[in-house]
Amino acid sequence: MKKKVLSILVKNSAGVLSRVSGLFSRRGYNITSLSVGETENPEYSRMIVVVYGDDRILEQIEKQLYKLIEVESVTELLPDYSVCRELMLVTVSVTPEKRQDIISIASIFRANIVDVKPESMMIELTGDQTKIEAFLNLMEDHGIIEISRTGLTGLKRG
């Protein structure tokens, strides 16, 4: 199975997210990440969709997307020719003895500590998925209380 990151430019209209995501679910394709936001032109939104499948399935997905009236363009964000990032908030359990360790790890990953409580810290991290996964692996030993991730977003370079 191959991963594909699609940037889909759609008309900003009611129900467009439902129609696009419905296209995937009706055909049994799983969306592993989805982020949507308005573009520089308020008439359009950009959807970043991450899907896995074989070449035939991935080609079929693109063809089906173009059949939707609201879809203006579909672009594959290739790793060497695009910048993709994800935002994560994670609340970690802390003890007074481990607080400095967590602060040091956050600093190494260029993460921001956005909330501090006596027994926990909330950390904000932006980066590619491998950076986020590496950070989470280190935080598991400290006790992850809660995670919220935005899903992948990105643009083509140049």
mmCIF file of C-alpha atoms in Angstrom:
data_model
loop_
_atom_site.group_PDB
_atom_site.id
_atom_site.type_symbol
_atom_site.label_atom_id
_atom_site.label_comp_id
_atom_site.label_asym_id
_atom_site.label_seq_id
_atom_site.Cartn_x
_atom_site.Cartn_y
_atom_site.Cartn_z
ATOM 1 C CA MET A 1 0.000 0.000 0.000
ATOM 2 C CA LYS A 2 1.215 3.413 -0.955
ATOM 3 C CA LYS A 3 0.569 6.744 0.778
ATOM 4 C CA LYS A 4 -0.753 9.659 -1.240
ATOM 5 C CA VAL A 5 -1.204 13.246 -0.026
ATOM 6 C CA LEU A 6 -3.771 15.124 -2.105
ATOM 7 C CA SER A 7 -4.334 18.874 -2.113
ATOM 8 C CA ILE A 8 -7.893 19.451 -3.283
ATOM 9 C CA LEU A 9 -9.051 22.975 -4.109
ATOM 10 C CA VAL A 10 -12.835 23.185 -3.710
ATOM 11 C CA LYS A 11 -15.495 25.867 -3.968
ATOM 12 C CA ASN A 12 -16.320 27.106 -0.491
ATOM 13 C CA SER A 13 -19.939 25.971 -0.289
ATOM 14 C CA ALA A 14 -22.167 24.232 2.229
ATOM 15 C CA GLY A 15 -21.822 20.447 2.193
ATOM 16 C CA VAL A 16 -18.648 20.240 0.097
ATOM 17 C CA LEU A 17 -16.713 18.488 2.894
ATOM 18 C CA SER A 18 -19.513 15.956 3.205
ATOM 19 C CA ARG A 19 -19.575 15.286 -0.545
ATOM 20 C CA VAL A 20 -15.811 14.828 -0.800
ATOM 21 C CA SER A 21 -15.523 12.611 2.278
ATOM 22 C CA GLY A 22 -18.646 10.721 1.160
ATOM 23 C CA LEU A 23 -16.936 9.891 -2.129
ATOM 24 C CA PHE A 24 -14.195 8.114 -0.175
ATOM 25 C CA SER A 25 -16.494 6.257 2.202
ATOM 26 C CA ARG A 26 -18.923 5.079 -0.512
ATOM 27 C CA ARG A 27 -16.037 3.384 -2.266
ATOM 28 C CA GLY A 28 -14.564 1.929 0.911
ATOM 29 C CA TYR A 29 -11.447 4.136 0.918
ATOM 30 C CA ASN A 30 -10.166 5.213 4.321
ATOM 31 C CA ILE A 31 -9.007 8.790 4.890
ATOM 32 C CA THR A 32 -6.129 8.674 7.391
ATOM 33 C CA SER A 33 -5.803 12.454 7.691
ATOM 34 C CA LEU A 34 -8.011 15.344 6.629
ATOM 35 C CA SER A 35 -7.577 19.072 7.142
ATOM 36 C CA VAL A 36 -9.627 21.840 5.573
ATOM 37 C CA GLY A 37 -9.292 25.593 5.596
ATOM 38 C CA GLU A 38 -10.158 28.682 3.616
ATOM 39 C CA THR A 39 -7.546 29.845 1.095
ATOM 40 C CA GLU A 40 -6.305 33.341 0.293
ATOM 41 C CA ASN A 41 -9.517 33.613 -1.787
ATOM 42 C CA PRO A 42 -12.574 33.221 0.494
ATOM 43 C CA GLU A 43 -14.500 31.595 -2.361
ATOM 44 C CA TYR A 44 -12.268 28.492 -2.100
ATOM 45 C CA SER A 45 -11.085 26.052 0.557
ATOM 46 C CA ARG A 46 -8.134 23.689 0.405
ATOM 47 C CA MET A 47 -8.555 20.127 1.621
ATOM 48 C CA ILE A 48 -5.468 18.074 2.393
ATOM 49 C CA VAL A 49 -6.367 14.383 2.320
ATOM 50 C CA VAL A 50 -4.022 11.501 3.127
ATOM 51 C CA VAL A 51 -5.039 8.093 1.765
ATOM 52 C CA TYR A 52 -3.373 4.708 1.338
ATOM 53 C CA GLY A 53 -3.945 2.250 -1.491
ATOM 54 C CA ASP A 54 -2.468 0.573 -4.499
ATOM 55 C CA ASP A 55 -1.817 2.528 -7.708
ATOM 56 C CA ARG A 56 -5.158 1.540 -9.253
ATOM 57 C CA ILE A 57 -7.175 2.676 -6.224
ATOM 58 C CA LEU A 58 -5.271 5.948 -5.880
ATOM 59 C CA GLU A 59 -5.741 6.752 -9.571
ATOM 60 C CA GLN A 60 -9.457 5.967 -9.252
ATOM 61 C CA ILE A 61 -9.770 8.343 -6.281
ATOM 62 C CA GLU A 62 -8.372 11.246 -8.308
ATOM 63 C CA LYS A 63 -10.693 10.531 -11.253
ATOM 64 C CA GLN A 64 -13.720 10.381 -8.953
ATOM 65 C CA LEU A 65 -12.791 13.662 -7.265
ATOM 66 C CA TYR A 66 -12.796 15.506 -10.600
ATOM 67 C CA LYS A 67 -16.396 14.374 -11.143
ATOM 68 C CA LEU A 68 -17.534 16.492 -8.195
ATOM 69 C CA ILE A 69 -18.772 19.904 -9.348
ATOM 70 C CA GLU A 70 -17.156 21.781 -6.443
ATOM 71 C CA VAL A 71 -13.655 20.416 -7.102
ATOM 72 C CA GLU A 72 -11.459 22.919 -8.949
ATOM 73 C CA SER A 73 -8.169 21.019 -8.845
ATOM 74 C CA VAL A 74 -6.476 17.967 -7.357
ATOM 75 C CA THR A 75 -2.714 18.001 -6.820
ATOM 76 C CA GLU A 76 -0.549 15.286 -5.332
ATOM 77 C CA LEU A 77 1.881 16.704 -2.787
ATOM 78 C CA LEU A 78 5.061 14.765 -3.485
ATOM 79 C CA PRO A 79 7.598 14.707 -0.606
ATOM 80 C CA ASP A 80 10.473 16.259 -2.573
ATOM 81 C CA TYR A 81 8.327 19.016 -4.085
ATOM 82 C CA SER A 82 6.119 20.108 -1.198
ATOM 83 C CA VAL A 83 6.143 21.127 2.446
ATOM 84 C CA CYS A 84 3.785 19.213 4.760
ATOM 85 C CA ARG A 85 3.307 19.832 8.467
ATOM 86 C CA GLU A 86 1.061 18.819 11.325
ATOM 87 C CA LEU A 87 0.212 20.560 14.595
ATOM 88 C CA MET A 88 -0.190 18.575 17.812
ATOM 89 C CA LEU A 89 -1.155 19.471 21.351
ATOM 90 C CA VAL A 90 -0.220 16.867 23.960
ATOM 91 C CA THR A 91 -0.806 16.898 27.698
ATOM 92 C CA VAL A 92 1.848 14.962 29.606
ATOM 93 C CA SER A 93 1.893 13.863 33.223
ATOM 94 C CA VAL A 94 4.790 15.404 35.154
ATOM 95 C CA THR A 95 6.378 15.057 38.550
ATOM 96 C CA PRO A 96 8.638 17.728 40.009
ATOM 97 C CA GLU A 97 11.631 15.455 39.402
ATOM 98 C CA LYS A 98 10.801 14.899 35.706
ATOM 99 C CA ARG A 99 9.651 18.435 34.834
ATOM 100 C CA GLN A 100 13.111 19.558 33.640
ATOM 101 C CA ASP A 101 13.507 16.399 31.499
ATOM 102 C CA ILE A 102 10.278 17.181 29.664
ATOM 103 C CA ILE A 103 11.264 20.830 29.207
ATOM 104 C CA SER A 104 14.623 19.710 27.741
ATOM 105 C CA ILE A 105 12.989 17.267 25.318
ATOM 106 C CA ALA A 106 10.484 19.934 24.249
ATOM 107 C CA SER A 107 13.347 22.348 23.636
ATOM 108 C CA ILE A 108 15.227 19.827 21.467
ATOM 109 C CA PHE A 109 12.095 19.381 19.320
ATOM 110 C CA ARG A 110 11.456 23.170 19.234
ATOM 111 C CA ALA A 111 8.109 22.597 20.916
ATOM 112 C CA ASN A 112 6.282 25.215 22.983
ATOM 113 C CA ILE A 113 4.980 24.628 26.477
ATOM 114 C CA VAL A 114 1.565 26.288 26.413
ATOM 115 C CA ASP A 115 0.108 25.281 29.788
ATOM 116 C CA VAL A 116 1.611 24.176 33.100
ATOM 117 C CA LYS A 117 -0.202 22.607 36.028
ATOM 118 C CA PRO A 118 1.303 20.977 39.149
ATOM 119 C CA GLU A 119 0.767 17.454 37.710
ATOM 120 C CA SER A 120 0.799 18.105 33.937
ATOM 121 C CA MET A 121 2.138 20.164 31.040
ATOM 122 C CA MET A 122 0.569 20.877 27.667
ATOM 123 C CA ILE A 123 3.029 21.001 24.786
ATOM 124 C CA GLU A 124 2.490 22.323 21.257
ATOM 125 C CA LEU A 125 4.570 20.815 18.460
ATOM 126 C CA THR A 126 4.598 21.497 14.735
ATOM 127 C CA GLY A 127 6.459 19.371 12.223
ATOM 128 C CA ASP A 128 6.346 16.472 9.840
ATOM 129 C CA GLN A 129 4.741 13.241 10.959
ATOM 130 C CA THR A 130 8.044 11.520 11.774
ATOM 131 C CA LYS A 131 9.041 14.368 14.119
ATOM 132 C CA ILE A 132 5.676 14.199 15.884
ATOM 133 C CA GLU A 133 5.856 10.409 16.236
ATOM 134 C CA ALA A 134 9.420 10.606 17.604
ATOM 135 C CA PHE A 135 8.318 13.174 20.191
ATOM 136 C CA LEU A 136 5.343 11.040 21.224
ATOM 137 C CA ASN A 137 7.586 7.997 21.643
ATOM 138 C CA LEU A 138 9.748 9.945 24.115
ATOM 139 C CA MET A 139 6.701 11.263 25.979
ATOM 140 C CA GLU A 140 5.152 7.798 26.448
ATOM 141 C CA ASP A 141 7.548 7.080 29.323
ATOM 142 C CA HIS A 142 6.297 10.203 31.134
ATOM 143 C CA GLY A 143 2.614 9.377 30.679
ATOM 144 C CA ILE A 144 0.528 10.911 27.917
ATOM 145 C CA ILE A 145 -2.797 12.163 29.257
ATOM 146 C CA GLU A 146 -4.359 13.525 26.070
ATOM 147 C CA ILE A 147 -3.453 14.217 22.422
ATOM 148 C CA SER A 148 -5.050 16.360 19.734
ATOM 149 C CA ARG A 149 -3.607 16.409 16.211
ATOM 150 C CA THR A 150 -4.688 18.592 13.305
ATOM 151 C CA GLY A 151 -3.865 16.193 10.520
ATOM 152 C CA LEU A 152 -1.461 16.937 7.720
ATOM 153 C CA THR A 153 -1.514 20.215 5.839
ATOM 154 C CA GLY A 154 0.803 21.301 3.046
ATOM 155 C CA LEU A 155 1.578 23.200 -0.126
ATOM 156 C CA LYS A 156 3.679 22.602 -3.224
ATOM 157 C CA ARG A 157 7.081 24.290 -3.177
ATOM 158 C CA GLY A 158 7.703 27.273 -5.417
#
